[in-house]
XYZ file of C-alpha atoms in Angstrom:
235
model
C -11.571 -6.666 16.074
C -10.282 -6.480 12.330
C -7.021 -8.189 11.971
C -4.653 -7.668 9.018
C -1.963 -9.845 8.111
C 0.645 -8.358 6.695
C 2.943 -10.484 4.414
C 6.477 -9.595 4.219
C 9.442 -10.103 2.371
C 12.362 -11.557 3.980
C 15.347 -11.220 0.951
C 17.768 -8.945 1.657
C 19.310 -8.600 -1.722
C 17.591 -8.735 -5.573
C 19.732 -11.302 -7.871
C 20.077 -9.672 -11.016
C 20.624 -11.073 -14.556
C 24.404 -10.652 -14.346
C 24.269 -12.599 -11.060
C 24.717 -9.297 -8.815
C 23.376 -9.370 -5.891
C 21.105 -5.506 -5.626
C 20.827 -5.028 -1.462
C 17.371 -4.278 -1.313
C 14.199 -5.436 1.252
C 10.909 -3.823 1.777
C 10.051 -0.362 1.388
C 9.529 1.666 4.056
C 6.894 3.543 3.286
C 4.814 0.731 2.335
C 5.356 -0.981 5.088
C 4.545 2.188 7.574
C 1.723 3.971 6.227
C -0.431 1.433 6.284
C 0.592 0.045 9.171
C 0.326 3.338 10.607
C -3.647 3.689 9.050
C -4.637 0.213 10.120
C -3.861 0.378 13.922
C -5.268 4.085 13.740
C -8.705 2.141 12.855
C -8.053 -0.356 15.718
C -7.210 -3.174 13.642
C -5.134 -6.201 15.321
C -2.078 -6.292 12.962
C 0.525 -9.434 12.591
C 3.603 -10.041 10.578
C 4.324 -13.130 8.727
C 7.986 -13.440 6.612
C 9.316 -16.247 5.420
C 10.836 -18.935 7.771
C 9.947 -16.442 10.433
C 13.451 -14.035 9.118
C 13.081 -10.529 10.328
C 12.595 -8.519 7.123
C 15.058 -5.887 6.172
C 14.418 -2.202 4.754
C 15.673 -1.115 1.553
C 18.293 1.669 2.912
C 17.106 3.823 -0.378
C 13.539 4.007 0.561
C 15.082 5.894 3.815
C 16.095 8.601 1.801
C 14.874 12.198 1.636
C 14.438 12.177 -1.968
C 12.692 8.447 -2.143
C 10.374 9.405 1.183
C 9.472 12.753 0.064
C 11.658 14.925 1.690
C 13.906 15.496 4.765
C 10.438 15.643 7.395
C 8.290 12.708 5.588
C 11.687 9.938 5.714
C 12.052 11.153 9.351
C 8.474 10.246 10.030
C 9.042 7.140 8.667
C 11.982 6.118 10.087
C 10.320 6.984 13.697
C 7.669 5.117 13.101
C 9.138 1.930 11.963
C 10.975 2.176 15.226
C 7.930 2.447 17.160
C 6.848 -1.388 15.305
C 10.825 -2.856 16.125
C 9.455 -5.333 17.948
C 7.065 -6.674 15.791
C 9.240 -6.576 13.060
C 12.509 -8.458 14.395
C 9.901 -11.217 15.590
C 7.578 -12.529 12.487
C 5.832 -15.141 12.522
C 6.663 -17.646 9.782
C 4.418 -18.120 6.861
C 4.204 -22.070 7.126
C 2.364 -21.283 10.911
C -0.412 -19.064 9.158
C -3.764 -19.950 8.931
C -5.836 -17.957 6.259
C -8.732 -18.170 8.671
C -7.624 -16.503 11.526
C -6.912 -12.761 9.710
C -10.011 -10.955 8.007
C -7.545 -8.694 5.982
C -4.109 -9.899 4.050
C -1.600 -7.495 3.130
C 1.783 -7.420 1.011
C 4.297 -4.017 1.020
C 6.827 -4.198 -1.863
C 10.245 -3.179 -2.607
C 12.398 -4.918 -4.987
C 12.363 -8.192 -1.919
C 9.163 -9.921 -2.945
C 10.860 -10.143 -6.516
C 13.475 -12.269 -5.059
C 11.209 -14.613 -3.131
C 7.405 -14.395 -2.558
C 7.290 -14.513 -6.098
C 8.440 -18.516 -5.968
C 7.245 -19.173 -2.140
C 4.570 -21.814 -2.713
C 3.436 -21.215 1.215
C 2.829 -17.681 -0.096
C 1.067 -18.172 -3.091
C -1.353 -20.315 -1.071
C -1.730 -17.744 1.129
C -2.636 -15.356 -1.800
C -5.298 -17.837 -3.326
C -6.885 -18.785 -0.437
C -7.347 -14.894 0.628
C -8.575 -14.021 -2.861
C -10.914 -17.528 -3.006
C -12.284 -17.057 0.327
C -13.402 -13.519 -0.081
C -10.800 -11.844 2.039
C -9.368 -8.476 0.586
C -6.566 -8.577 -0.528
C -3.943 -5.721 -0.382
C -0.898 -5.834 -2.559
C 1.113 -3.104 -3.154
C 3.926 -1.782 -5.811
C 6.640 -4.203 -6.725
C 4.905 -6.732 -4.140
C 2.318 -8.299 -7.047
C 5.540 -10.069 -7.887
C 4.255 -12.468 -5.201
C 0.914 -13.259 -7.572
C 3.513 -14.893 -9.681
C 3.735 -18.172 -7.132
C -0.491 -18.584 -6.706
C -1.593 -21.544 -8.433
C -4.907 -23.425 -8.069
C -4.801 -27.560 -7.935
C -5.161 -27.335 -12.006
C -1.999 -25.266 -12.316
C -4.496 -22.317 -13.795
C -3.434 -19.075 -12.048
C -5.970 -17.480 -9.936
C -5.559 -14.025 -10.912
C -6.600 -14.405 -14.751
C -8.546 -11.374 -15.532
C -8.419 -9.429 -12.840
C -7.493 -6.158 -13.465
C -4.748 -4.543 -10.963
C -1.739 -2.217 -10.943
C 1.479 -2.672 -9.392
C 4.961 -1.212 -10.263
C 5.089 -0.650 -14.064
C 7.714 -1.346 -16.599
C 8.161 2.403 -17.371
C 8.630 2.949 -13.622
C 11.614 0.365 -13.396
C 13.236 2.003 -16.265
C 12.780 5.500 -14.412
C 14.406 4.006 -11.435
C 16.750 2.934 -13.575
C 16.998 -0.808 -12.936
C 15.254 -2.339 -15.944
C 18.022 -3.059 -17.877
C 19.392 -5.156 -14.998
C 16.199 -7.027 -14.344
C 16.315 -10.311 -14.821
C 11.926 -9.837 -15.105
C 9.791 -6.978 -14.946
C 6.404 -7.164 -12.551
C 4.206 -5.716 -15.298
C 5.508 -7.911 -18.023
C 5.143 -11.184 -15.834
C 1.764 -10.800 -14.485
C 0.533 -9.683 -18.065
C 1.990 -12.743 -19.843
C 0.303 -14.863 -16.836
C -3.303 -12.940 -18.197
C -3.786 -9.933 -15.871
C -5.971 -7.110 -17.103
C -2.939 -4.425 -15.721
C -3.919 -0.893 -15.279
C -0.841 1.509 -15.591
C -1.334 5.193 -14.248
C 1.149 8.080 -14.705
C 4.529 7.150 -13.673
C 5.382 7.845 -9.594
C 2.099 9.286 -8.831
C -0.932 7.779 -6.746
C -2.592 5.175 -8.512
C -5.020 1.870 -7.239
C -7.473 -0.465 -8.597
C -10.008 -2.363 -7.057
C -11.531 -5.718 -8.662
C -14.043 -8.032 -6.400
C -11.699 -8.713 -3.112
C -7.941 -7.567 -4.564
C -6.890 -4.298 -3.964
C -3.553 -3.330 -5.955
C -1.302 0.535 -5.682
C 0.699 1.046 -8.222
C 4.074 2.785 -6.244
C 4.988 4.237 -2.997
C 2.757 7.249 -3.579
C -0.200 4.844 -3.335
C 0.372 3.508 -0.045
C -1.848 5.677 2.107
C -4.805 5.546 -0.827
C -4.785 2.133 -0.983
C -4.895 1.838 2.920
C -7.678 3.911 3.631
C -9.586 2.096 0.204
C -9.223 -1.151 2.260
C -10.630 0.374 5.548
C -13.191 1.871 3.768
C -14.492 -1.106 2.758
C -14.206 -3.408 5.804
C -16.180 -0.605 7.380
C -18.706 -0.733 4.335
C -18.786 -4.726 5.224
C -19.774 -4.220 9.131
């Protein structure tokens, strides 16, 4: 049986560069759908968060007009329900072992920006995945977490890769830019990523060697059913 670690962020807030605190978590969405899509293909799924802390959702990705209407956010919300228990119970990242999962997987939301993207046991996680020829899902603002992967030489092992993730323009759309203390696409550019921006809020993935990246929300069921594509092209 396939199993998929899914990586999560535990923050419950985004600090931003007037020292705010922006209550935030993962999104829903991202978190659901392919949730939803991997245990629909049988796959074995675990959750990891830092020091084991039940994530938390960010309460806007519940809404109608961030879900996609009235119907889609109630789906959503049932289903999240359906995955409590998994979810109030993570594991903690310092107990995983790379070895045991054939699939690693990070949702966004505005969390990861607040800590996968310094958690050294994360960005470990990340390089070991990518060096060992696991894929590699990471999706919207969650690339943030690429930021912590280093090799033993302090090179970052993403150089050149091309990948999407939540764009600058997007942030600005949403509004929050001008509070941002960083922006994903700006970071992981400077750090030498070959980032692919599609049209603003609407489905949009790349795939180079083992990483898999969706740009937004909207790409959350694509980018699912790209990775289960090919772990069934692999069998």
């Amino acid at each position: 049986m396939i199993h998929v670690l899914f990586v999560v962020s535990a923050a419950d807030h985004w600090t931003l560069n007037d020292g705010s605190l922006h209550p935030t978590g993962y999104w829903a969405e991202e978190l659901a759908e392919p949730h939803r899509l991997f245990t629909e293909a049988g796959w074995k799924i675990s959750i990891a968060t830092p020091g084991g802390v039940a994530p938390t959702i960010d309460a806007v990705s519940l809404r109608p007009e961030s879900a996609g209407g009235e119907d889609r956010a109630a789906q959503i919300i049932d289903y999240i329900g359906t995955i409590s228990g998994e979810l109030d119970e993570p594991q903690s990242l310092d107990a995983i072992d790379v070895a045991d999962y054939d699939v690693v997987f990070y949702p966004g939301g505005h969390g990861p920006m607040e800590d996968l993207a310094v958690d050294v046991v994360s960005g470990r996680i990340l390089t070991e995945a990518l060096d060992t020829g696991r894929i590699l899902g990471v999706l919207c603002h969650a690339p943030a977490a690429l930021l912590a992967a280093k090799r033993s030489d302090d090179s970052w092992p993403f150089t050149g890769y091309r990948m999407t993730g939540f764009t600058d323009a997007e942030e600005v759309l949403g509004g929050l830019a001008p509070k941002a203390p960083w922006l994903v696409q700006s970071r992981l550019v400077e750090l030498g990523a070959d980032f692919i921006a599609g049209d603003s809020f609407a489905p949009h993935m790349e795939i180079d060697r083992n990483l898999y990246t969706g740009q937004n929300p909207a790409s959350s069921a694509e980018l699912a059913r790209a990775i289960i594509a090919a772990v069934a092209d692999k069998e």
